[in-house]
Coordinates of C-alpha atoms in Angstrom, one line a residue:
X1 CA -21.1 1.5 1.5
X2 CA -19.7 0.5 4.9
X3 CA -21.5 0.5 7.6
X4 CA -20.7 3.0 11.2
X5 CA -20.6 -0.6 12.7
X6 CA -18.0 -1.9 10.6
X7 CA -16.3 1.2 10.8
X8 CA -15.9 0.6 14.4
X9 CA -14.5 -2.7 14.3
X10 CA -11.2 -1.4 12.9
X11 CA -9.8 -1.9 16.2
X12 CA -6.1 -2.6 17.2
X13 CA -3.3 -0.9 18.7
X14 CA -1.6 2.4 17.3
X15 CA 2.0 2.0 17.0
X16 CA 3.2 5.4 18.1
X17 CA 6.7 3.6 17.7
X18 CA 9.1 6.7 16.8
X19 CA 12.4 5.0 15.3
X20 CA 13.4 2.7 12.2
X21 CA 10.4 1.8 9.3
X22 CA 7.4 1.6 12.2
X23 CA 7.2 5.4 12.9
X24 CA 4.8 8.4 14.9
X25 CA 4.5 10.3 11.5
X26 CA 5.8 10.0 8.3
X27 CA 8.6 12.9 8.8
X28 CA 11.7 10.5 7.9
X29 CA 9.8 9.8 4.3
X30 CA 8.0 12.6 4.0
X31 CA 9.0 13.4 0.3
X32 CA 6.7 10.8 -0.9
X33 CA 3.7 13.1 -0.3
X34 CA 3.1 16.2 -2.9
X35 CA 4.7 19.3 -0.9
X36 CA 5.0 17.1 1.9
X37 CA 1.0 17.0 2.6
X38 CA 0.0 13.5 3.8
X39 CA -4.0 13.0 3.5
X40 CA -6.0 12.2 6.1
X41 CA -7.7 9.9 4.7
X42 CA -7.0 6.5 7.2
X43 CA -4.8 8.3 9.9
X44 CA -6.7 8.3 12.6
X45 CA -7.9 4.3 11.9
X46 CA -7.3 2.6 15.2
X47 CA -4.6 -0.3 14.5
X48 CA -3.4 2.2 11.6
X49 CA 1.0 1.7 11.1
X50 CA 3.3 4.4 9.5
X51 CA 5.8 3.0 7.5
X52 CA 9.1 4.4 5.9
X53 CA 9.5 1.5 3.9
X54 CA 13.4 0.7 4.6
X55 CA 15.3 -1.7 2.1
X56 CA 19.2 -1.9 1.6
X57 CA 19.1 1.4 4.5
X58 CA 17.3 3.7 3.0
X59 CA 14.1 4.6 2.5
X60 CA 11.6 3.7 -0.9
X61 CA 8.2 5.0 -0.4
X62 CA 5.7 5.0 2.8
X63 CA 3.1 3.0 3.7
X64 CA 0.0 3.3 5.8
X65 CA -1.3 -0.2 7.1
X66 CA -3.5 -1.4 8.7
X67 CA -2.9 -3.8 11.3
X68 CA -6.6 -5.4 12.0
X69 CA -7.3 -6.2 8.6
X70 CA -3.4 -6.7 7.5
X71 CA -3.4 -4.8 4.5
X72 CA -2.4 -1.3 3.4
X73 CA -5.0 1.6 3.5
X74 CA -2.2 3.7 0.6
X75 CA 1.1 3.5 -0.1
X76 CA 2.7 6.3 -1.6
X77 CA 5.6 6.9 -4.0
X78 CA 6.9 8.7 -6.9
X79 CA 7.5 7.4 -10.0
X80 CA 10.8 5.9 -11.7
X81 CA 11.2 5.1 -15.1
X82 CA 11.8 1.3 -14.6
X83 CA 15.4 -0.1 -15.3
X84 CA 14.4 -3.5 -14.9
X85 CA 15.4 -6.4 -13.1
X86 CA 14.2 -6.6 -9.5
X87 CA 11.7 -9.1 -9.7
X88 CA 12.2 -10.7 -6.3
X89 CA 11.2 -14.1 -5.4
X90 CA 11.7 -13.1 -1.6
X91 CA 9.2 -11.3 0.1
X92 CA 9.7 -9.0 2.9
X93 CA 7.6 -8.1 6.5
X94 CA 7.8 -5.4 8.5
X95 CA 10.1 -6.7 11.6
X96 CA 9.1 -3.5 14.1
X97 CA 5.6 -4.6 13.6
X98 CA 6.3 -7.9 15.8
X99 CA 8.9 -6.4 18.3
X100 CA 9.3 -2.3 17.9
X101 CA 13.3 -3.4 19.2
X102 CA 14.0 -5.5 16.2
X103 CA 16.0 -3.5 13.4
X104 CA 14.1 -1.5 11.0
X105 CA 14.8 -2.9 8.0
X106 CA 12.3 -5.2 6.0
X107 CA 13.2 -8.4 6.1
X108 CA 12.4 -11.6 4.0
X109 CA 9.6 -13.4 6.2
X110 CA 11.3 -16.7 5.8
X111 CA 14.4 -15.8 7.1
X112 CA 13.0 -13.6 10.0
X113 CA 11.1 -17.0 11.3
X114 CA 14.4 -19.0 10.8
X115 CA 16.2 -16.1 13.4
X116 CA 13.4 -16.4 15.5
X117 CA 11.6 -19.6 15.3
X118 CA 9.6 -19.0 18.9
X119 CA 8.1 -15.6 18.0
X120 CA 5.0 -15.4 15.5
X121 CA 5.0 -12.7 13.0
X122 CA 1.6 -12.5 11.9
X123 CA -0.1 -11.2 14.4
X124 CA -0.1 -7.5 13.1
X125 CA 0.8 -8.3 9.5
X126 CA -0.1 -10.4 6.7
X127 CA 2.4 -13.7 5.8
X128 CA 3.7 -15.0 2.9
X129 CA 1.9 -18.4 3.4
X130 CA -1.3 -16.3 4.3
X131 CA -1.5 -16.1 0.4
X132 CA -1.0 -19.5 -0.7
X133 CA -3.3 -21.9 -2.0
X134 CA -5.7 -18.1 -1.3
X135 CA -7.0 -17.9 -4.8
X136 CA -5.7 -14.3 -4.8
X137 CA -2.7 -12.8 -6.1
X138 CA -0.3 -10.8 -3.9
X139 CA -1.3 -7.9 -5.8
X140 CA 1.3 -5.0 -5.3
X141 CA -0.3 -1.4 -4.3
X142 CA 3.1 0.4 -5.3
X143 CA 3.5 -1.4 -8.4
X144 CA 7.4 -2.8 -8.9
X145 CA 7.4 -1.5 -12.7
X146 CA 7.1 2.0 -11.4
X147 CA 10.5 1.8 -10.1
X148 CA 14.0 1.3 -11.3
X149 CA 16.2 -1.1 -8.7
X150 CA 16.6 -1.1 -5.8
X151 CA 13.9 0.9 -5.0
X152 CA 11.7 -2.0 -7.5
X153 CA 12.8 -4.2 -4.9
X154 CA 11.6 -3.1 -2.1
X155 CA 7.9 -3.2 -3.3
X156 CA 8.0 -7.1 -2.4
X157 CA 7.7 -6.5 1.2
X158 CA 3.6 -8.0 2.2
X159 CA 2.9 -4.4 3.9
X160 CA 2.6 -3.6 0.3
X161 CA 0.3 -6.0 -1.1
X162 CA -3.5 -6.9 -1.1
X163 CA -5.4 -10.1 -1.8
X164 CA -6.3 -9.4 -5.3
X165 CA -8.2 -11.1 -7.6
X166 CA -5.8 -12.8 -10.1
X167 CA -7.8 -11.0 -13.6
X168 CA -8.1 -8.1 -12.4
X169 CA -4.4 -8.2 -10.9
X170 CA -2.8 -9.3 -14.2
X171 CA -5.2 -7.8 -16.9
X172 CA -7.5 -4.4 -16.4
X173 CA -5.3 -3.3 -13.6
X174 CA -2.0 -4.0 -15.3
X175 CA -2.7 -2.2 -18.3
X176 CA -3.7 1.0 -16.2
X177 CA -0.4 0.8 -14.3
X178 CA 1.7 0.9 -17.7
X179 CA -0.5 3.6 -19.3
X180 CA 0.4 5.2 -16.1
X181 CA 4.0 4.8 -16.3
X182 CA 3.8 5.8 -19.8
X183 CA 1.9 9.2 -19.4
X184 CA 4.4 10.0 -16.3
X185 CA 7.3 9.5 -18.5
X186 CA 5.9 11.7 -21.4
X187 CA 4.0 14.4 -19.5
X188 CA 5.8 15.0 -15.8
X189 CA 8.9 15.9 -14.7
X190 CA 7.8 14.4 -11.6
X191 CA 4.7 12.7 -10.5
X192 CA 2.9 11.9 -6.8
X193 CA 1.6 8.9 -6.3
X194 CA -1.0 7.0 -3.7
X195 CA -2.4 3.3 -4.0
X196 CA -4.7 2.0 -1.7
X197 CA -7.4 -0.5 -0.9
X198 CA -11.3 -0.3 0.9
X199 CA -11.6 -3.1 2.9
X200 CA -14.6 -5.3 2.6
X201 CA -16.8 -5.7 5.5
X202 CA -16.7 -9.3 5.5
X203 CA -14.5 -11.2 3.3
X204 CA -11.6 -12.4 4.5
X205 CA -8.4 -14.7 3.3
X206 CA -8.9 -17.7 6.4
X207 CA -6.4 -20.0 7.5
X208 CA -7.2 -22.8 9.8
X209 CA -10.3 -21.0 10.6
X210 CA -9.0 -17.9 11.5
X211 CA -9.4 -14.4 9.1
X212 CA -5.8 -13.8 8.3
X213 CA -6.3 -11.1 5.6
X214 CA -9.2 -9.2 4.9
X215 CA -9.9 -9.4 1.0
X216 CA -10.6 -5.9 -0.1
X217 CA -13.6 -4.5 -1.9
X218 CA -12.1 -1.9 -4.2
X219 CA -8.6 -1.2 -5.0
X220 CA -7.4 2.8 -5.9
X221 CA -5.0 5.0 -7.1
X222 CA -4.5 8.7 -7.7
X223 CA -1.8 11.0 -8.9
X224 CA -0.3 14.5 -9.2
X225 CA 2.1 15.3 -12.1
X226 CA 4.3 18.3 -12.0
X227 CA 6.6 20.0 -13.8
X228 CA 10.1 21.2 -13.4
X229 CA 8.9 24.2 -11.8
X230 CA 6.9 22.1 -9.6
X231 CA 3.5 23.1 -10.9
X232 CA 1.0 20.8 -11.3
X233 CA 0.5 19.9 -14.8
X234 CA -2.8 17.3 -14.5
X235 CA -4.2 14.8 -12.2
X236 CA -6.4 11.6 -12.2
X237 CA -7.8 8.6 -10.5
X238 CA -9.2 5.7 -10.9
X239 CA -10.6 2.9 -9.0
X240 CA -12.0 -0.9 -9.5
X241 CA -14.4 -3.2 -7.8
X242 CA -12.1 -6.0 -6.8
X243 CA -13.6 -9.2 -8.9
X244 CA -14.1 -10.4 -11.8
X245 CA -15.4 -7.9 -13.8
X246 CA -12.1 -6.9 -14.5
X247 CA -13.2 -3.1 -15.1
X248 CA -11.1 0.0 -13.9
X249 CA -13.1 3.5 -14.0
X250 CA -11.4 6.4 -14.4
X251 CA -12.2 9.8 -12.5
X252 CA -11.3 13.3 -11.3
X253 CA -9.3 13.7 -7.7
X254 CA -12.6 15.4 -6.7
X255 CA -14.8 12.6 -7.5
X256 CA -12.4 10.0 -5.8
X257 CA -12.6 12.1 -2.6
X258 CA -16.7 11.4 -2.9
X259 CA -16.1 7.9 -3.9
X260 CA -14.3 7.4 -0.4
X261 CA -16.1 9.4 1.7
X262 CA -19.0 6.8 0.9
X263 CA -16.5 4.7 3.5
X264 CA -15.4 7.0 6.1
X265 CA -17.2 8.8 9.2
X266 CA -14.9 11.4 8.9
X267 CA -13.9 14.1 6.4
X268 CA -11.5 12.3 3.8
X269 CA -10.3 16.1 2.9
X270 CA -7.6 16.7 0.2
X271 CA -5.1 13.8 -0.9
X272 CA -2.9 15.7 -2.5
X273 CA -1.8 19.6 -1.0
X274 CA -4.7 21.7 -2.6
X275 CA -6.0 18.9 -5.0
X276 CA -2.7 18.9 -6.8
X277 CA -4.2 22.5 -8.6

């Protein structure tokens, strides 16, 4: 459980930017959220980003990030079979979280420093080198196989991945992302998605003695499956201690709403509009 003193120390600066991917609210991607109902858990985080995630000009999913620890607090997005393909060897940043004039479009990082070789781009975002020689695995929030391309894609952009611990990234939390995919493609016409991460209070990805990335203590998802009427049809959630121990627990939406109210000074309140019932 974090303590009201670490809570504290998510400090940065809101970006209250209202054009492109770096927005005020999420009302340019809102269909990403179930009925349009975007949780509060995370929103009022000082240093917290909106983000309609933008890739070949239009949008994929949303992200909320979180600019003092550089990694996402959710992402959210609904499901697509996958097609496949789109395994990218590029990966993206956010270019309106270094200048809010730059285009909104996610760009790969190498490239961006190449148009820009005097500006540094990490200073509200996590880098692709931030990652190397880490011992942790870029570990996508919204997972690429839950899309078909383009939209696959656009989940290699570093405002959707965490530092995650390579067993638990290719092992425990694999297997619950393709049970996933398959239960959505059997059981839902359509189905809600959000995948976040708890930032530890501590550890941190450093680079030439500086804490570049926070490492995070749990990762989580949830989901709300409906049917062609748009009537819920069943929910879930699961969560797991980032290590490892390589375990993933499953639970009820209820239970996940205690489980991260354990790190929160506010009211987490509903994820989904009216618990996805």
């Amino acid at each position: 459980m974090l303590s009201a003193g670490f809570l504290c120390v998510l400090i940065g600066t809101f970006l209250g930017l209202n054009q492109g991917d770096v927005v005020s609210d999420f009302s340019e991607c809102l269909k990403y959220f179930y009925k349009g109902k975007v949780p509060q858990w995370g929103s009022d985080m000082p240093g917290a980003a909106r983000l309609c995630q933008r890739f070949q000009n239009r949008f994929h999913f949303a992200t909320l990030y979180d600019t003092h620890h550089r990694i996402a607090v959710y992402s959210a997005y609904i499901f697509e079979p996958s097609n496949g393909g789109g395994r990218e060897n590029r990966w993206f940043v956010e270019p309106q979280l270094v200048n809010q004039n730059w285009a909104g479009e996610m760009r790969e990082g190498y490239r961006l420093e190449q148009d820009y070789p005097d500006v540094y781009l990490g200073e509200r975002q996590a880098l692709n080198e931030d990652f190397t020689h880490s011992g942790f695995d870029r570990g996508h929030l919204n997972p690429n196989g839950h899309h078909a391309v383009p939209s696959r894609n656009a989940t290699f952009t570093l405002t959707n991945v965490v530092p995650q611990n390579p067993k638990l990234n290719q092992n425990s939390w694999a297997k619950h992302e393709s049970m996933l995919a398959k239960m959505f493609s059997a059981q839902c016409d359509k189905a809600y998605v959000l995948v976040g991460a708890i930032p530890s209070a501590d550890n941190w990805i450093v680079k030439n003695n500086v804490k570049r990335v926070n490492i995070p203590e749990y990762i989580w998802n949830v989901y709300c499956c409906i049917d062609r009427n748009g009537s819920p049809v069943r929910s879930g959630a699961a969560f797991a201690l980032n290590t490892e121990q390589n375990v993933v627990e499953q639970c009820t939406l209820s239970e996940m709403v205690s489980f991260l109210q354990q790190y929160s000074n506010t009211p987490v309140g509903e994820l989904f509009q009216n618990q996805c019932q």
